[in-house]
Amino acid sequence: MNEPDHYRILGVSPKAPRGEIQAAYRRRLRETHPDRGGDEDAFHQVQAAWETLSDASLRREYDLLRFGRRAAKRYGRAAARPSHRKVRGWTVQPEAAARRAEAPPEPGPGALVAVPWHARLQRRRATSKPSLWTELGVCAAAFALWAWAGFAFVAAALATAAPLPVRALAIPLALAGAIAVLGQVARTRRSNEQTAPPIPKGRLALAVLFGAAAVWTAGPGSWLGWWLALYALSGAALIWPVRRVRWAGALRRSVGAALREFNAFGPAGTRPRADRPTGRLLREVLTNLPAARLFVSLPATDDVRVPHAIVCGDRLALLCAPVGREVGDADAANLAEAVERIATDLPEAHVHGWVLWPTLPEEGPTTLDGGVDDVAVDAAAADIGLWLAAGGGHYDLPVLQSLRLRLAAVPAQRSTSRAPAVRA
């Protein structure tokens, strides 16, 4: 780990509570302040230690990276997963000037009033997709149908004038079906929760054949065969909604907490960076689209990363400057390749790229590509915001999890720059 020992800098124990850390930070701040004869580098180290240890999520990531299994025991097994601890989150705040701006004067009669792009949007509360409550409702309905069909089959077998062997075998047959279905449900705990569960076509086909044989044996006019066929078919189909519930719950645990706490993410150790025009664009889009989330330094290929990517619903906008500001940043020459690569890796998402020019060249775009547009950065918020808003006001959890896993694959690094992250 290339970060300094923040606990040693402040002179506290790794298990110290926040109050003790705050008291140590104030004491060390007085000792190292340059105005009191302290060392400037030590002063900045104290500031960095407080920024990390005062934030619960950053302290958890720091402890997991430094202490490994010992910290994992304290924070829980789920927090030790790489997809949780190798992604840094923060909140991009709206512009202070925009919050303090006074209401514009009333226009005179006959004046043309410019309507901002976000005024045309219907602001709704962001929801998650897939919804855990919807999946639970579908699973409960499927379970109720399966249980009802089983009881109806047993009741029909005992009430009809069927031969004694049929009535004697009805209850054991229903119990055998229940044991088989519940056993398959218990085995779903071992299934992969990273991808959407497929429909069990093989089990459904076998259930249909078994149901057809039951109806043919009992006769089409007997309810006994139909109830047994429904019992087998609903039991085979019950596995799928149960797996959907587990998948939706895993997505909500891994992504939902981060969404509620932050609106921007990046690889561990990085900071969000943008010039003033791009910073205004990012703040305007994130402020007016509740479901929008920002991803910084998103890797597209082994050598190319996208400086800024905004996701809203199932739409992902990749943004870059005409010339990369750092080595490895996407630019006008290779953004189309990055769009194609990410679109291939995320088939469930709609990916589009924008090259943010300070001023558009008079001769027009330098490249013509269906997945990339050239736009002036001062006027790009309307185009990008409306395109993202068409993706829906919901969190697409599979897309968000895929993006976080891409960030988690980036090795942790430490930024030593003290410049402001996003300048207004």
Short mmCIF file of N, CA and C in Angstrom, two decimals, residues 78 81 84 128-136 139 188 191-197 240-258 260 397-398 401:
data_model
loop_
_atom_site.label_atom_id
_atom_site.label_comp_id
_atom_site.label_asym_id
_atom_site.label_seq_id
_atom_site.Cartn_x
_atom_site.Cartn_y
_atom_site.Cartn_z
N ALA A 78 -18.72 -8.92 3.58
CA ALA A 78 -19.13 -8.27 2.33
C ALA A 78 -18.25 -7.08 2.01
N ARG A 81 -14.87 -7.51 -0.15
CA ARG A 81 -14.86 -7.85 -1.56
C ARG A 81 -14.19 -6.74 -2.36
N HIS A 84 -16.22 -3.79 -3.60
CA HIS A 84 -16.70 -2.80 -2.63
C HIS A 84 -15.60 -1.82 -2.25
N SER A 128 -35.08 1.81 -8.62
CA SER A 128 -34.06 0.82 -8.98
C SER A 128 -34.65 -0.21 -9.93
N LYS A 129 -33.83 -0.67 -10.84
CA LYS A 129 -34.23 -1.70 -11.79
C LYS A 129 -33.10 -2.71 -11.90
N PRO A 130 -33.33 -3.97 -11.51
CA PRO A 130 -34.60 -4.56 -11.09
C PRO A 130 -34.97 -4.15 -9.66
N SER A 131 -36.28 -4.04 -9.43
CA SER A 131 -36.78 -3.67 -8.12
C SER A 131 -36.89 -4.92 -7.24
N LEU A 132 -36.31 -4.85 -6.05
CA LEU A 132 -36.37 -6.00 -5.15
C LEU A 132 -37.79 -6.28 -4.71
N TRP A 133 -38.59 -5.23 -4.49
CA TRP A 133 -39.98 -5.43 -4.06
C TRP A 133 -40.81 -6.07 -5.16
N THR A 134 -40.59 -5.68 -6.41
CA THR A 134 -41.31 -6.32 -7.52
C THR A 134 -40.94 -7.79 -7.63
N GLU A 135 -39.65 -8.08 -7.52
CA GLU A 135 -39.22 -9.48 -7.60
C GLU A 135 -39.79 -10.29 -6.44
N LEU A 136 -39.85 -9.70 -5.24
CA LEU A 136 -40.45 -10.40 -4.10
C LEU A 136 -41.93 -10.66 -4.33
N CYS A 139 -42.26 -13.50 -6.80
CA CYS A 139 -41.89 -14.77 -6.15
C CYS A 139 -42.99 -15.24 -5.21
N THR A 188 -30.06 -22.58 -4.75
CA THR A 188 -29.83 -21.28 -5.39
C THR A 188 -28.85 -20.43 -4.60
N SER A 191 -25.61 -20.24 -6.41
CA SER A 191 -25.61 -19.73 -7.77
C SER A 191 -24.83 -18.43 -7.84
N ASN A 192 -24.42 -18.08 -9.05
CA ASN A 192 -23.68 -16.84 -9.30
C ASN A 192 -24.66 -15.66 -9.25
N GLU A 193 -24.36 -14.68 -8.39
CA GLU A 193 -25.24 -13.54 -8.22
C GLU A 193 -24.81 -12.34 -9.06
N GLN A 194 -23.76 -12.47 -9.87
CA GLN A 194 -23.27 -11.34 -10.64
C GLN A 194 -24.04 -11.15 -11.94
N THR A 195 -24.67 -12.19 -12.44
CA THR A 195 -25.40 -12.11 -13.70
C THR A 195 -26.85 -12.49 -13.48
N ALA A 196 -27.70 -12.03 -14.39
CA ALA A 196 -29.13 -12.34 -14.30
C ALA A 196 -29.37 -13.82 -14.49
N PRO A 197 -30.20 -14.43 -13.65
CA PRO A 197 -30.43 -15.88 -13.78
C PRO A 197 -31.21 -16.20 -15.05
N TRP A 240 -36.98 -19.89 -10.86
CA TRP A 240 -36.53 -18.66 -11.53
C TRP A 240 -36.82 -17.40 -10.71
N PRO A 241 -38.06 -17.15 -10.23
CA PRO A 241 -38.27 -15.96 -9.41
C PRO A 241 -37.48 -15.95 -8.10
N VAL A 242 -37.22 -17.13 -7.53
CA VAL A 242 -36.38 -17.17 -6.32
C VAL A 242 -34.96 -16.69 -6.64
N ARG A 243 -34.42 -17.14 -7.75
CA ARG A 243 -33.09 -16.68 -8.15
C ARG A 243 -33.10 -15.19 -8.51
N ARG A 244 -34.19 -14.72 -9.08
CA ARG A 244 -34.29 -13.29 -9.38
C ARG A 244 -34.27 -12.47 -8.09
N VAL A 245 -34.93 -12.96 -7.05
CA VAL A 245 -34.92 -12.24 -5.77
C VAL A 245 -33.51 -12.18 -5.20
N ARG A 246 -32.80 -13.28 -5.23
CA ARG A 246 -31.43 -13.30 -4.72
C ARG A 246 -30.53 -12.39 -5.55
N TRP A 247 -30.71 -12.38 -6.85
CA TRP A 247 -29.91 -11.52 -7.73
C TRP A 247 -30.21 -10.04 -7.46
N ALA A 248 -31.49 -9.68 -7.37
CA ALA A 248 -31.84 -8.30 -7.09
C ALA A 248 -31.36 -7.87 -5.71
N GLY A 249 -31.43 -8.76 -4.73
CA GLY A 249 -30.93 -8.42 -3.40
C GLY A 249 -29.43 -8.22 -3.38
N ALA A 250 -28.68 -9.04 -4.13
CA ALA A 250 -27.23 -8.87 -4.19
C ALA A 250 -26.87 -7.56 -4.87
N LEU A 251 -27.58 -7.19 -5.93
CA LEU A 251 -27.32 -5.92 -6.60
C LEU A 251 -27.61 -4.74 -5.67
N ARG A 252 -28.70 -4.85 -4.93
CA ARG A 252 -29.05 -3.75 -4.03
C ARG A 252 -28.03 -3.60 -2.92
N ARG A 253 -27.50 -4.71 -2.41
CA ARG A 253 -26.50 -4.61 -1.35
C ARG A 253 -25.18 -4.04 -1.86
N SER A 254 -24.78 -4.41 -3.07
CA SER A 254 -23.48 -4.00 -3.57
C SER A 254 -23.48 -2.62 -4.20
N VAL A 255 -24.60 -2.18 -4.76
CA VAL A 255 -24.64 -0.91 -5.48
C VAL A 255 -25.55 0.09 -4.80
N GLY A 256 -26.64 -0.37 -4.19
CA GLY A 256 -27.64 0.56 -3.67
C GLY A 256 -27.12 1.49 -2.60
N ALA A 257 -26.29 0.97 -1.68
CA ALA A 257 -25.77 1.83 -0.61
C ALA A 257 -24.89 2.93 -1.17
N ALA A 258 -24.06 2.60 -2.15
CA ALA A 258 -23.20 3.61 -2.76
C ALA A 258 -24.01 4.66 -3.51
N ARG A 260 -27.02 5.75 -2.76
CA ARG A 260 -27.66 6.65 -1.81
C ARG A 260 -26.67 7.63 -1.20
N LEU A 397 -29.31 -1.19 -12.13
CA LEU A 397 -28.32 -1.77 -11.23
C LEU A 397 -27.31 -2.68 -11.94
N PRO A 398 -27.71 -3.52 -12.91
CA PRO A 398 -26.69 -4.32 -13.60
C PRO A 398 -25.65 -3.47 -14.32
N GLN A 401 -23.40 -1.86 -11.65
CA GLN A 401 -22.47 -2.83 -11.08
C GLN A 401 -21.35 -3.15 -12.06
#
